[in-house]
Every structure is written in C-alpha cells, then in structure tokens.
Amino acid sequence: MKLLELRDLAASVDEKQILNGIDLTVNAGEVHAIMGPNGSGKSTLSNVLAGRDGYTVTNGEMELIGTPVNGMSVEDRALAGLFLGFQHPIEIPGVTNMEFLKVAIDSHLIASGEEEMNTRDFMVQVRDISKRLELSTEFLKRFVNVGFSGGEKKRNEILQLMLLQPRLAFLDETDSGLDVDALQVVARGINEFRSDENGVVLVTHYQRLLNYVNVDFVHIMVNGAIVKTGDAQLAHEVEAQGYAGLGEA
Amino acid sequence: MAATQSADTVRTELLSRVLAEEVLDMPWLDRSAARSVLSAQGLPFPGKGRWQYSDLRALVEDAMTLEDAHEALGPVQNVEIRYLDRPATDAQMIELGSSDGVGELPLIDVNSLLFRSGTKLLADGNASLAAINDATGSVDRHLVSVVQGATLQLDERFESGNRVVLCRVRDSATLNYDLTMPSTDGVGYHCLVVWLAEDSSLNLRLASQGAQIRRSDIIVNVMGRNASATLSGGWLLENRDHLDTQVYVNHRIGQSRSEQSFHGVVDDQARSTFSGFIRIDRDANGTEAHLTNRNIALSPQARAHAQPELEIYTDDVICSHGATTGQLDDDSLFLLRARGIGEESARAMLTKGFLRQVIHSESGTALLSL
C-alpha cells in the first residue's frame, strides 16, 4: 500500500525555488532514509509535506495514503496519518507535556469518530512509553520541552510518535545533537514503532543513525532533487566519499 | 463650530465638583490634608501623561456617585479588624485617612476625600484573610498592617468602584497578596500601596479581566534593607474591555530586590496599557530590580501599550527591563497543529500557556480558566 507518493514535486520558500522535482514513493512496511548535505532542501521537504505556512508547492503532486494533501491544513494532514518529527523541537512554556499529549491523542481519536481517551488509560499508556524511552514520568508535568536536554527533546518526539501511531513518520534530523546513548534510545523507539502497517522516512545528515535502524532505501538529495537511490550500502558510500563524490552521479 | 472642552477646563470643573462633594463626616477622620493637596495641586490633565489611556473624568465622576456598600468580614484568627462605620477612637482610625508618603497620585486624594467605608486590619501572627471587602461599587479605603515577623495571606477581589488599599509590612514580615479583578461592565479605580520595611517581603499575584474602564495603580515603596518585592500577574481582555495597569516600584534604600513579570492578552477590540516604573534612589546601592512585560494581541483590532521606565540615581545596581507586544508564536502553533490539534484549540492552549507563566494564584487560575 502506498503511504506517500511525491511526483515531480517542486516548491519555493519566499519565492525562492528550493525543491526541483522530487519523486518518492513510500509503501507500508518500508523505512527510507533521505540524506543530503546542508542546504539540499531536506528540511524544506519536511515543511512542505506538513503544510507549513510560507512553503509553496509550485509543481507536482503530493499524496498521503491516496489523498492529495496540497491545500489541506497542517492539522488535517496530521490527522490523516502524517507525523513530522522536528529537527529542533521548540519549547512551549505554560503548556504541560501531559496536556499537550492528551489533547493531541484526543484530536486523533475524535477525528476518527472515537471518544476521547479516558485519563487513566492515557496515563498507563504514556507511562509505559516513557519508561521504554527512559524518560522520567516527572517530565510529563513539565512544560513542553522547557528545560529539556537535546536528548530529552528528541525522545519526547519519539514518545509522541509512539503515542499517536501515525501511518507515515517523516523524521527530520531526529538524530542531530544526540550522544550515542540517546541515539540508541531514539533508534530503539523507531524500531519499536515500525511495522508492516506504517512507513518511516528518516531525514538525516549522517549515516550513524542507520547503524541502529535498518533501512530499505537510501535517497541522496542534492539541490532540491533526489540524485541517487540505493539500499543501505549507499549510506556507507556517502560516509566514505562524501556527498560531493555522489552528487555528480 | 462647537468648541471641544479643553483638558484644562475639564480638570478645573471636575476639581471644583470633587471639592464641593458632601463628604461623610466622621470626627476621627481628617480629610483636610487631602482637601488641601487637591486644592493646591489639582487633578491631572485628562488624556495626558499617565492618564492618556484611562478616562479620568469617568473615574472621578464614578467615585462621586457611589454609595456605601460595605460588607463586614468574619472574625479572622490573628487579625484585628476595625471598621470605619463603627465607633472608634481617633488613635485607632486616624491613620486611615492619611495618605502620607504616597506621593503624587491625585486619585488617592480623591479617595481620601470621598471614601465612605473602610477597614483597618492588623495582622500579628500567621493569618489568612479571604477578602478585604466583598461588596462591589463603593468608595472605600483599607489599611493593612502586618506587624514585625508576621505573615499575612490576603485575597482581594475588586470589580468596580473606587478603592485604595494601603499596606505597611513591618520588619521581617511577609505579605502574600492575591488580587483578582473579574470582568465587569462597570468603571473602577483600584490603588494598592505597599511599604516594605527591613527584611520584609511582598508577593503580589494579580489576575485581571477587563472592564468598561479599569485603572489599577500599584505602588511599592521599598524602605528597608533586604526587603524584596515579587510582583507577577496577567490579564485577558475581550470585546471592548479596557485595563490600564501602572506599577511603580520605588527603591528608597539599597540591598533590596524587586522583580516584576506581567503578561497580557488582548482580543477583539480590547485595549490594555501597562506602565512599569522602577525608581532607584541615590542611596539605594546594591539594589536589584527587574521588569518584564509581554503582551499578545489576538486580533488585529486589539491594542496593547507597554511602557517600561527606569529612573536610576546610583551606579551600583543590577537592573533590567523589557516589554514586547506581538502575536502567538508561529513555531509553537505549527508544532501543536502538526500533532493534529486544530488551529483554534492550539491558539487557546498557547494563550493559556502564556498566562500560566505569570498566574500563580488559585484565584487567578480560576478567574482566567487556566
């Protein structure tokens, strides 16, 4: 089943063309990695997909589980099954993590015609996921990402992923700024999440996350286009030769 | 062409009406000082300076029409309560009418001249007081003393009317003051003045909604070493609400500390003003004073004016101030929406979050539904 299909996708930011015709298909059960140097358009792709203001699709098609998403609101894309993992999860003072997670899960449940989750079930579930991600339950009472270390912020992202169970997880440099221990915890979370029902796209600068998560496809993105696609071996080539060596390919 | 009344004419005319007002005569109250100050200095100019954003005339006229509406407080442990309308000796009540040391705040003198009900509270241990005056719409005056080493928790609710509360916090005493001002169609002037003696502390927690006209003056005079004042609060204004908050913190002596943090939210066509003034006297070496005021306008028609001011007469201080007015943060909004939370709910969550950072009292949390 096709979870994501991008056909000749082009997009601009502030009238500057950043994406120049991207083709990408992600089927259920697959894990993809998109690698590329800084400025190649990886984060733009994430934002375009999520429907962020200021990012304009100038050409091509973008379908999420068979539905065209261009024109859909940010929240409707999320409710349709897209999860964007943030490179820099921002802090929201005054809003507790608990409240944020509860409203998020309830929004998903209500959108699919179900009842809000009762608080006890919610707590059991959130505590269980926190434990698996080695996050103290104390942090649930804290404001979203406020005073969290870099590793805690990323683990908090993975917690949201595991709680919301989207069909397609598009994780934008989730591995950046993590030490080895945190990287392993995050990778474990992604591995626990992946299933035959969902798809994962890891946007990353480095190969190191791929030491812990097995990927089916690696795409190399340069100047807003995918210039090469291969299997996990391609990531090792990047590590050895750098992007410059592949960009010409 | 009909000439508009000049600010000067309004001011003079208003003053003569205030001075001609028949005041409640109580032998133990000396209103003559207020009368002579008003006669000599007059009222401020409406529409100018500190009265640019509040209708002075409406507030003064309101004070002249209000009736006595006092409700007695129940007995409170460790607090001695005296009422203006019951027999009292001169010595007990005379201080109530005095505005000595308040400074140039003419509306306090108007209150001194006109107040018809009042209380004098003396806390001499650990005490908690749930109200100053439950009634709304009176001209009243309250004097609160927290004796040496005592701690008073005071909850005050103010809707409309004209009220001045003078608090003297003696050496090593603590005053925790929760002030909530619910939404009303009425008009109101509220003034809180606190004097802090050595080693004393004030923790003021303010939460307000809007009114047709509401002006709130808060004056903190730091008179003793090692005294500290922590002022925090927020407001949420909707429709055509108005709120004008002016805070003056005067550090008269050094080795003292003050911290102000206020957040305001204005929606629809509401108007807010915040003026935060810090003055550090020549002798106040080693003072530390901070002020932040952040405002969010939720609608294009809403207005939030912010005006921090510093007046520092010595070099040996640590002082900071900052004020911002903006909109809800786009990145935060995007994060919430990217998790499936609808835009309206996301905005509501962020608005509450913004206020929760500065609303720490139970009454404030309840008032603003946080």
Coordinates of C-alpha atoms in Angstrom, one line a residue:
Chain A
M1 CA 0.0 0.0 0.0
K2 CA 1.3 3.4 -0.9
L3 CA 1.5 5.7 2.1
L4 CA 3.3 8.6 0.5
E5 CA 3.7 9.4 -3.2
L6 CA 5.5 12.5 -4.4
R7 CA 5.5 13.1 -8.1
D8 CA 7.8 15.8 -9.6
L9 CA 7.3 17.9 -6.5
A10 CA 8.6 21.4 -6.7
A11 CA 8.3 24.1 -4.0
S12 CA 9.5 27.5 -3.1
V13 CA 10.1 29.5 0.0
D14 CA 9.8 33.3 -0.2
E15 CA 9.7 32.9 -3.9
K16 CA 13.0 31.1 -4.0
Q17 CA 12.8 27.7 -5.6
I18 CA 14.1 25.1 -3.2
L19 CA 12.7 21.7 -4.4
N20 CA 13.1 20.9 -8.0
G21 CA 11.1 17.9 -9.0
I22 CA 11.1 15.2 -6.3
D23 CA 9.8 11.7 -6.9
L24 CA 9.4 9.5 -3.9
T25 CA 7.1 6.6 -3.1
V26 CA 6.9 5.1 0.4
N27 CA 5.0 1.9 0.9
A28 CA 3.7 0.3 4.1
G29 CA 6.4 -1.6 5.9
E30 CA 9.3 0.4 4.4
V31 CA 11.9 2.5 6.0
H32 CA 13.6 5.2 3.8
A33 CA 16.5 7.5 4.5
I34 CA 16.9 10.8 2.8
M35 CA 20.4 12.0 3.1
G36 CA 22.0 15.1 1.8
P37 CA 24.3 18.0 2.5
N38 CA 23.2 21.2 4.3
G39 CA 21.0 23.3 2.1
S40 CA 19.9 20.4 -0.2
G41 CA 16.3 21.0 0.7
K42 CA 15.7 18.2 3.2
S43 CA 14.0 20.4 5.8
T44 CA 12.1 22.2 3.2
L45 CA 10.7 18.9 2.0
S46 CA 9.6 18.1 5.6
N47 CA 7.8 21.5 5.9
V48 CA 6.2 21.3 2.5
L49 CA 4.8 17.9 3.3
A50 CA 3.5 19.1 6.7
G51 CA 1.8 22.1 5.1
R52 CA 3.7 24.8 6.9
D53 CA 2.8 28.5 6.0
G54 CA 5.3 30.1 3.7
Y55 CA 6.1 27.0 1.8
T56 CA 4.5 27.0 -1.7
V57 CA 4.1 24.0 -3.9
T58 CA 4.8 25.2 -7.4
N59 CA 4.5 22.0 -9.3
G60 CA 3.8 18.3 -8.9
E61 CA 1.7 16.0 -6.8
M62 CA 1.8 15.0 -3.1
E63 CA -0.4 12.2 -1.9
L64 CA -0.8 10.8 1.5
I65 CA -2.4 7.3 1.6
G66 CA -4.0 8.1 -1.8
T67 CA -5.3 11.5 -0.9
P68 CA -3.8 14.7 -2.4
V69 CA -2.7 16.8 0.5
N70 CA -1.9 20.1 -1.2
G71 CA -4.4 22.6 0.2
M72 CA -5.0 20.6 3.4
S73 CA -4.4 22.3 6.7
V74 CA -1.4 21.2 8.9
E75 CA -3.7 19.5 11.4
D76 CA -5.7 17.7 8.8
R77 CA -2.5 16.2 7.3
A78 CA -1.5 15.1 10.8
L79 CA -5.0 13.6 11.4
A80 CA -4.7 11.8 8.0
G81 CA -1.7 10.0 9.3
L82 CA 1.4 12.1 8.8
F83 CA 3.8 12.7 11.6
L84 CA 6.6 15.3 11.3
G85 CA 9.5 14.8 13.7
F86 CA 11.2 18.1 14.4
Q87 CA 14.8 18.8 14.0
H88 CA 14.6 21.4 16.7
P89 CA 11.6 20.7 18.9
I90 CA 10.7 24.1 20.3
E91 CA 9.8 24.9 23.9
I92 CA 6.2 25.9 24.8
P93 CA 6.2 27.5 28.2
G94 CA 3.0 27.3 30.1
V95 CA 1.7 24.2 28.3
T96 CA 2.4 20.9 30.1
N97 CA 3.6 17.9 28.2
M98 CA 0.7 16.0 29.7
E99 CA -1.9 18.4 28.4
F100 CA -0.2 18.6 25.0
L101 CA -0.1 14.8 24.6
K102 CA -3.7 14.3 25.8
V103 CA -5.1 17.0 23.5
A104 CA -3.1 15.5 20.6
I105 CA -4.3 12.0 21.1
D106 CA -7.8 13.1 21.7
S107 CA -7.8 15.1 18.5
H108 CA -6.8 12.0 16.6
L109 CA -9.4 9.9 18.3
I110 CA -12.2 12.4 17.7
A111 CA -11.2 12.8 14.1
S112 CA -11.6 9.0 13.6
G113 CA -15.0 9.1 15.2
E114 CA -13.9 7.7 18.6
E115 CA -14.3 9.0 22.1
E116 CA -11.6 10.9 24.0
M117 CA -9.2 8.6 25.8
N118 CA -10.0 8.3 29.5
T119 CA -7.4 9.8 31.7
R120 CA -6.4 6.6 33.4
D121 CA -5.8 4.7 30.1
F122 CA -3.9 7.7 28.8
M123 CA -1.7 7.7 31.8
V124 CA -1.0 4.0 31.7
Q125 CA 0.0 4.3 28.0
V126 CA 2.1 7.4 28.4
R127 CA 3.9 6.0 31.4
D128 CA 4.6 2.8 29.6
I129 CA 6.1 4.6 26.5
S130 CA 8.1 7.0 28.7
K131 CA 9.6 4.0 30.5
R132 CA 10.6 2.4 27.3
L133 CA 12.3 5.7 26.2
E134 CA 14.0 6.1 29.6
L135 CA 12.1 9.3 30.3
S136 CA 11.2 10.1 33.8
T137 CA 7.4 10.4 34.2
E138 CA 8.2 13.6 36.1
F139 CA 8.8 15.3 32.8
L140 CA 5.1 14.9 31.9
K141 CA 4.3 17.6 34.4
R142 CA 6.8 19.9 32.9
F143 CA 6.1 22.4 30.2
V144 CA 6.7 21.1 26.6
N145 CA 10.4 20.8 26.0
V146 CA 11.2 23.6 28.5
G147 CA 14.5 22.9 30.3
F148 CA 14.8 19.5 28.4
S149 CA 18.2 18.5 27.2
G150 CA 18.7 17.9 23.5
G151 CA 18.3 14.2 24.0
E152 CA 15.1 14.6 26.1
K153 CA 13.6 16.7 23.4
K154 CA 14.2 14.1 20.8
R155 CA 13.0 11.3 23.0
N156 CA 9.9 13.4 23.6
E157 CA 9.3 13.5 19.8
I158 CA 9.6 9.7 19.7
L159 CA 7.1 9.5 22.6
Q160 CA 4.6 11.5 20.5
L161 CA 5.3 9.2 17.6
M162 CA 4.7 6.1 19.6
L163 CA 1.6 7.5 21.2
L164 CA -0.1 8.9 18.1
Q165 CA 0.8 5.9 15.9
P166 CA 0.8 7.7 12.5
R167 CA 0.8 5.8 9.2
L168 CA 3.8 7.8 8.0
A169 CA 6.6 9.2 10.2
F170 CA 8.7 11.8 8.5
L171 CA 11.6 12.4 10.9
D172 CA 13.6 15.5 10.2
E173 CA 17.2 15.0 11.6
T174 CA 15.9 13.3 14.7
D175 CA 19.5 12.1 15.2
S176 CA 21.1 15.6 15.3
G177 CA 22.6 16.7 18.5
L178 CA 22.3 13.3 20.2
D179 CA 25.0 11.5 22.1
V180 CA 25.5 7.8 21.4
D181 CA 23.3 6.7 24.4
A182 CA 20.4 9.0 23.4
L183 CA 20.8 7.9 19.7
Q184 CA 20.4 4.3 20.7
V185 CA 17.2 5.0 22.7
V186 CA 15.7 7.0 19.8
A187 CA 16.7 4.3 17.4
R188 CA 15.0 1.7 19.6
G189 CA 11.9 3.8 19.6
I190 CA 11.8 4.0 15.9
N191 CA 12.4 0.2 15.6
E192 CA 9.6 -0.5 18.0
F193 CA 7.3 1.8 16.0
R194 CA 8.0 0.4 12.6
S195 CA 5.6 -2.2 11.4
D196 CA 4.0 -3.7 8.2
E197 CA 1.3 -1.1 8.5
N198 CA 3.3 2.1 8.6
G199 CA 6.2 3.8 6.9
V200 CA 9.2 5.7 8.1
V201 CA 11.3 8.4 6.4
L202 CA 14.5 9.3 8.2
V203 CA 15.9 12.6 7.0
T204 CA 19.5 12.7 8.1
H205 CA 22.8 14.3 7.5
Y206 CA 24.9 11.4 8.8
Q207 CA 24.9 7.7 8.4
R208 CA 25.3 7.0 12.1
L209 CA 21.5 6.6 12.8
L210 CA 21.5 3.9 10.1
N211 CA 23.8 1.8 12.3
Y212 CA 20.9 1.3 14.6
V213 CA 17.9 1.3 12.2
N214 CA 17.8 -0.9 9.2
V215 CA 16.6 1.0 6.1
D216 CA 15.2 -0.4 2.9
F217 CA 16.1 2.5 0.7
V218 CA 18.6 5.4 0.8
H219 CA 18.0 8.5 -1.3
I220 CA 20.6 11.2 -1.8
M221 CA 19.2 14.7 -2.1
V222 CA 21.2 17.5 -3.7
N223 CA 20.0 20.9 -4.8
G224 CA 16.3 20.1 -4.2
A225 CA 16.3 16.8 -6.1
I226 CA 16.9 13.1 -5.4
V227 CA 20.0 12.3 -7.4
K228 CA 20.6 8.8 -6.4
T229 CA 18.6 5.9 -4.8
G230 CA 20.0 2.7 -3.4
D231 CA 19.9 0.4 -0.4
A232 CA 21.7 0.8 2.9
Q233 CA 25.0 0.3 1.2
L234 CA 24.6 3.7 -0.4
A235 CA 24.8 5.4 3.1
H236 CA 28.2 3.8 3.6
E237 CA 29.4 5.1 0.3
V238 CA 28.3 8.6 1.4
E239 CA 30.2 8.2 4.6
A240 CA 33.3 7.1 2.7
Q241 CA 33.2 9.5 -0.3
G242 CA 31.1 12.5 1.0
Y243 CA 28.2 14.0 -1.0
A244 CA 30.5 15.6 -3.5
G245 CA 31.6 12.3 -4.8
L246 CA 28.0 11.2 -5.3
G247 CA 26.4 14.4 -6.5
E248 CA 27.8 14.0 -10.0
A249 CA 26.3 10.5 -10.2
Chain B
M1 CA -18.4 75.3 15.4
A2 CA -18.8 73.8 18.8
A3 CA -15.6 74.0 20.8
T4 CA -14.5 70.9 22.5
Q5 CA -13.9 71.3 26.2
S6 CA -10.2 71.7 26.8
A7 CA -8.4 69.3 29.1
D8 CA -7.8 72.3 31.4
T9 CA -11.5 73.2 31.6
V10 CA -12.4 69.6 32.3
R11 CA -9.8 69.4 35.0
T12 CA -10.8 72.6 36.8
E13 CA -14.5 71.9 36.6
L14 CA -14.0 68.3 37.9
L15 CA -11.9 69.5 40.8
S16 CA -14.4 72.0 41.9
R17 CA -17.1 69.4 41.9
V18 CA -14.9 67.0 43.9
L19 CA -14.1 69.7 46.5
A20 CA -17.8 70.6 46.8
E21 CA -18.8 67.0 47.3
E22 CA -20.5 66.4 50.7
V23 CA -18.2 64.0 52.5
L24 CA -19.2 61.6 55.2
D25 CA -18.3 63.4 58.3
M26 CA -16.6 61.3 60.9
P27 CA -14.8 63.1 63.7
W28 CA -11.9 60.7 63.8
L29 CA -11.2 61.2 60.1
D30 CA -9.2 64.1 59.0
R31 CA -9.8 64.7 55.3
S32 CA -8.3 68.2 55.4
A33 CA -4.9 67.1 54.1
A34 CA -6.4 65.5 51.1
R35 CA -8.5 68.6 50.5
S36 CA -5.6 71.0 50.6
V37 CA -3.4 68.8 48.4
L38 CA -6.1 68.6 45.8
S39 CA -6.8 72.3 46.1
A40 CA -3.1 73.1 45.6
Q41 CA -2.1 70.6 43.0
G42 CA -5.4 70.0 41.3
L43 CA -6.3 66.9 39.3
P44 CA -4.1 65.6 36.5
F45 CA -4.9 66.6 32.9
P46 CA -7.3 64.1 31.4
G47 CA -6.0 62.4 28.3
K48 CA -2.4 63.3 29.0
G49 CA 0.7 61.6 30.6
R50 CA -0.3 58.9 32.9
W51 CA -3.9 59.5 32.1
Q52 CA -3.5 59.1 28.4
Y53 CA -5.2 55.7 28.3
S54 CA -7.9 55.9 31.0
D55 CA -10.8 58.3 31.2
L56 CA -10.0 60.3 34.3
R57 CA -13.3 62.2 34.3
A58 CA -15.3 59.0 34.2
L59 CA -13.4 57.5 37.1
V60 CA -13.7 60.7 39.3
E61 CA -17.4 61.1 38.4
D62 CA -18.0 57.5 39.3
A63 CA -16.4 58.0 42.7
M64 CA -18.8 60.9 43.4
T65 CA -21.9 58.8 42.7
L66 CA -21.0 55.6 44.6
E67 CA -22.8 54.7 47.8
D68 CA -21.5 52.9 50.8
A69 CA -21.6 49.2 50.2
H70 CA -19.5 47.6 52.8
E71 CA -19.8 44.0 53.9
A72 CA -18.3 43.0 57.3
L73 CA -15.6 40.4 57.4
G74 CA -16.0 37.4 59.6
P75 CA -13.6 37.1 62.6
V76 CA -10.1 36.0 61.5
Q77 CA -7.5 34.5 63.7
N78 CA -4.5 36.7 64.3
V79 CA -6.1 39.7 62.6
E80 CA -7.7 42.7 64.4
I81 CA -10.3 44.3 62.3
R82 CA -11.8 47.7 62.8
Y83 CA -14.5 49.3 60.7
L84 CA -14.9 52.9 59.8
D85 CA -18.6 52.9 60.3
R86 CA -18.4 51.7 63.9
P87 CA -17.3 53.8 66.9
A88 CA -13.6 54.0 67.1
T89 CA -11.1 56.2 68.8
D90 CA -9.1 58.8 67.0
A91 CA -5.9 57.0 67.6
Q92 CA -7.3 53.8 66.1
M93 CA -8.6 55.2 62.9
I94 CA -6.8 58.4 62.1
E95 CA -4.2 56.7 60.1
L96 CA -6.9 55.5 57.7
G97 CA -7.4 59.0 56.3
S98 CA -3.8 59.7 55.9
S99 CA -2.0 59.5 52.6
D100 CA 1.4 60.5 53.9
G101 CA 4.2 59.3 51.7
V102 CA 2.0 58.0 48.9
G103 CA 3.4 60.6 46.5
E104 CA 1.7 62.4 43.7
L105 CA -1.2 60.3 42.9
P106 CA -4.2 62.6 42.9
L107 CA -6.8 59.8 42.7
I108 CA -5.7 58.7 46.1
D109 CA -6.5 62.1 47.4
V110 CA -9.9 61.9 45.7
N111 CA -10.4 58.6 47.6
S112 CA -9.2 60.2 50.8
L113 CA -11.8 62.9 50.4
L114 CA -14.7 60.7 49.4
F115 CA -14.4 57.3 50.9
R116 CA -17.4 56.2 52.9
S117 CA -16.4 52.8 54.2
G118 CA -13.2 51.3 55.3
T119 CA -11.3 48.9 57.4
K120 CA -8.2 48.8 59.3
L121 CA -6.6 45.3 59.6
L122 CA -3.8 44.4 61.9
A123 CA -2.1 41.0 61.4
D124 CA 0.0 40.0 64.2
G125 CA 0.8 36.3 63.6
N126 CA 0.2 33.9 60.7
A127 CA -3.1 34.9 59.2
S128 CA -5.1 34.4 56.2
L129 CA -7.8 36.7 55.0
A130 CA -10.2 35.8 52.3
A131 CA -11.4 39.3 51.4
I132 CA -11.0 42.9 52.1
N133 CA -14.5 43.9 51.1
D134 CA -16.8 41.6 49.3
A135 CA -19.1 44.4 48.2
T136 CA -18.7 46.0 44.9
G137 CA -19.1 49.6 43.8
S138 CA -18.2 51.6 46.8
V139 CA -15.6 54.2 47.6
D140 CA -13.6 52.5 50.2
R141 CA -10.3 52.7 51.9
H142 CA -8.4 50.0 53.7
L143 CA -5.3 50.0 55.8
V144 CA -3.4 46.7 56.3
S145 CA -0.6 46.4 58.8
V146 CA 1.5 43.3 59.1
V147 CA 3.4 43.5 62.3
Q148 CA 7.0 42.5 62.8
G149 CA 7.7 38.9 61.9
A150 CA 4.0 38.2 61.0
T151 CA 2.8 36.7 57.7
L152 CA -0.5 37.6 56.1
Q153 CA -2.1 35.9 53.2
L154 CA -4.7 38.3 51.7
D155 CA -7.1 37.6 48.9
E156 CA -8.8 40.6 47.4
R157 CA -11.4 40.7 44.7
F158 CA -12.2 44.0 43.1
E159 CA -14.8 44.6 40.4
S160 CA -15.8 48.2 40.2
G161 CA -15.8 51.3 42.4
N162 CA -13.0 53.3 43.9
R163 CA -10.7 51.6 46.3
V164 CA -7.4 52.4 47.9
V165 CA -5.5 49.8 50.0
L166 CA -2.5 50.9 52.0
C167 CA -0.3 48.2 53.4
R168 CA 2.5 48.5 55.8
V169 CA 4.7 45.5 56.0
R170 CA 6.9 45.8 59.1
D171 CA 10.4 44.4 59.7
S172 CA 10.7 40.7 58.8
A173 CA 7.0 40.5 57.9
T174 CA 5.6 38.9 54.8
L175 CA 2.6 39.9 52.8
N176 CA 1.2 37.5 50.2
Y177 CA -1.4 39.4 48.3
D178 CA -3.6 37.7 45.7
L179 CA -5.6 40.3 43.8
T180 CA -8.2 39.3 41.2
M181 CA -10.3 41.6 39.2
P182 CA -13.2 39.9 37.4
S183 CA -14.9 41.2 34.2
T184 CA -17.5 43.9 34.6
D185 CA -19.3 46.5 32.5
G186 CA -18.6 49.0 35.2
V187 CA -15.9 51.5 35.9
G188 CA -13.2 51.1 38.6
Y189 CA -10.2 52.6 40.1
H190 CA -8.0 50.5 42.3
C191 CA -4.9 51.5 44.0
L192 CA -2.6 49.4 46.1
V193 CA 0.3 51.0 48.0
V194 CA 2.8 48.9 50.0
W195 CA 5.6 50.0 52.2
L196 CA 8.2 47.4 52.9
A197 CA 10.4 47.6 55.9
E198 CA 13.7 45.8 56.6
D199 CA 13.8 42.1 55.7
S200 CA 10.2 42.1 54.7
S201 CA 8.7 40.7 51.6
L202 CA 5.8 41.2 49.3
N203 CA 4.5 38.6 46.9
L204 CA 1.7 40.1 44.8
R205 CA -0.1 37.9 42.4
L206 CA -2.5 39.8 40.1
A207 CA -5.1 38.4 37.7
S208 CA -7.5 40.6 35.8
Q209 CA -10.1 40.6 33.2
G210 CA -11.4 43.8 31.6
A211 CA -14.0 46.5 32.5
Q212 CA -15.6 49.4 30.7
I213 CA -12.8 51.4 32.3
R214 CA -10.4 49.9 34.8
R215 CA -7.4 51.6 36.1
S216 CA -5.1 49.8 38.5
D217 CA -2.2 51.5 40.3
I218 CA 0.3 49.5 42.2
I219 CA 2.9 51.4 44.2
V220 CA 5.6 49.6 46.1
N221 CA 7.9 51.6 48.3
V222 CA 10.9 49.6 49.4
M223 CA 12.0 51.3 52.6
G224 CA 14.2 48.8 54.3
R225 CA 17.3 46.7 53.5
N226 CA 16.9 43.2 52.4
A227 CA 13.3 43.8 51.5
S228 CA 12.0 42.0 48.5
A229 CA 9.0 42.5 46.2
T230 CA 7.9 39.9 43.7
L231 CA 5.1 41.1 41.5
S232 CA 3.5 38.8 38.9
G233 CA 0.3 38.8 37.1
G234 CA -1.6 38.7 33.9
W235 CA -4.8 39.8 32.2
L236 CA -7.1 38.6 29.5
L237 CA -9.2 41.2 27.8
E238 CA -12.0 40.6 25.3
N239 CA -14.7 42.5 23.4
R240 CA -14.2 46.2 24.1
D241 CA -12.6 45.7 27.5
H242 CA -10.2 48.2 28.9
L243 CA -7.4 47.8 31.5
D244 CA -4.7 50.3 32.5
T245 CA -2.2 48.9 34.9
Q246 CA 0.5 51.2 36.3
V247 CA 3.2 49.8 38.6
Y248 CA 5.7 51.9 40.4
V249 CA 8.4 50.3 42.4
N250 CA 10.5 52.8 44.4
H251 CA 13.7 51.5 45.9
R252 CA 14.4 54.1 48.7
I253 CA 17.2 52.0 50.2
G254 CA 19.8 49.6 48.9
Q255 CA 20.4 45.9 49.3
S256 CA 16.8 45.3 48.2
R257 CA 15.3 43.4 45.4
S258 CA 12.2 43.6 43.2
E259 CA 11.0 41.5 40.3
Q260 CA 8.0 42.2 38.1
S261 CA 6.6 39.9 35.4
F262 CA 3.3 40.7 33.8
H263 CA 1.8 39.1 30.7
G264 CA -1.3 40.5 28.9
V265 CA -3.6 39.1 26.3
V266 CA -5.9 41.3 24.3
D267 CA -8.5 40.0 21.9
D268 CA -11.3 41.6 19.8
Q269 CA -11.2 45.3 20.2
A270 CA -9.8 45.3 23.8
R271 CA -7.2 47.9 24.9
S272 CA -4.6 47.3 27.6
T273 CA -1.9 49.6 28.9
F274 CA 1.0 48.6 31.1
S275 CA 3.3 51.1 32.5
G276 CA 6.1 49.7 34.7
F277 CA 8.2 52.2 36.5
I278 CA 11.3 51.5 38.6
R279 CA 13.0 54.2 40.5
I280 CA 16.2 53.6 42.4
D281 CA 17.2 56.4 44.7
R282 CA 20.7 57.8 45.2
D283 CA 21.2 55.9 48.5
A284 CA 19.9 52.6 47.2
N285 CA 23.2 50.9 46.4
G286 CA 23.2 47.2 45.7
T287 CA 19.6 47.2 44.5
E288 CA 18.5 44.5 42.1
A289 CA 15.3 45.3 40.1
H290 CA 13.9 43.5 37.1
L291 CA 10.8 44.1 35.0
T292 CA 9.3 42.2 32.1
N293 CA 6.0 42.8 30.4
R294 CA 4.9 40.7 27.4
N295 CA 1.7 41.2 25.5
I296 CA -0.1 39.2 22.9
A297 CA -2.7 40.7 20.6
L298 CA -5.0 38.0 19.3
S299 CA -6.9 40.2 16.9
P300 CA -5.8 43.0 14.5
Q301 CA -8.1 45.5 16.3
A302 CA -6.8 44.7 19.8
R303 CA -4.2 47.1 21.2
A304 CA -1.6 46.6 23.9
H305 CA 0.5 49.6 25.0
A306 CA 3.6 48.8 27.0
Q307 CA 5.8 51.3 28.6
P308 CA 8.7 50.3 30.9
E309 CA 10.6 53.2 32.6
L310 CA 13.7 53.3 34.7
E311 CA 15.0 56.1 36.8
I312 CA 18.3 55.3 38.4
Y313 CA 20.3 57.6 40.6
T314 CA 23.1 55.3 41.6
D315 CA 25.6 53.2 39.7
D316 CA 25.8 50.2 41.9
V317 CA 22.6 48.4 40.8
I318 CA 21.6 45.4 38.7
C319 CA 18.6 46.4 36.7
S320 CA 16.8 45.1 33.7
H321 CA 13.6 45.9 31.9
G322 CA 11.8 44.8 28.7
A323 CA 8.5 44.9 27.1
T324 CA 7.2 43.3 24.0
T325 CA 3.9 43.2 22.1
G326 CA 3.3 40.6 19.5
Q327 CA 1.2 37.7 18.4
L328 CA 1.2 34.0 19.3
D329 CA 4.4 32.3 18.3
D330 CA 4.1 30.7 14.8
D331 CA 6.6 27.9 15.5
S332 CA 4.6 26.8 18.6
L333 CA 1.4 27.0 16.7
F334 CA 2.9 24.8 14.0
L335 CA 4.1 22.2 16.4
L336 CA 0.7 21.8 18.0
R337 CA -1.1 21.7 14.7
A338 CA 1.4 19.2 13.3
R339 CA 0.3 16.9 16.1
G340 CA -3.3 17.1 14.9
I341 CA -4.5 19.8 17.2
G342 CA -6.9 22.2 15.4
E343 CA -5.9 25.8 15.0
E344 CA -8.5 27.2 17.4
S345 CA -7.6 24.7 20.1
A346 CA -3.9 25.3 19.5
R347 CA -4.4 29.1 19.9
A348 CA -6.3 28.6 23.1
M349 CA -3.6 26.3 24.5
L350 CA -0.9 28.8 23.7
T351 CA -2.9 31.7 25.1
K352 CA -3.4 29.8 28.4
G353 CA 0.2 28.8 28.4
F354 CA 1.3 32.4 28.0
L355 CA -0.8 33.4 31.0
R356 CA 0.1 30.4 33.2
Q357 CA 3.7 31.6 33.2
V358 CA 2.7 34.5 35.3
I359 CA -0.6 33.5 37.1
H360 CA 0.4 31.6 40.2
S361 CA -2.6 32.1 42.5
E362 CA -5.5 29.7 42.7
S363 CA -8.0 32.6 42.4
G364 CA -6.2 33.9 39.3
T365 CA -6.1 30.5 37.7
A366 CA -9.9 30.1 38.4
L367 CA -10.7 33.6 37.2
L368 CA -8.9 33.1 33.8
S369 CA -9.9 29.5 33.5
L370 CA -6.4 28.3 33.2

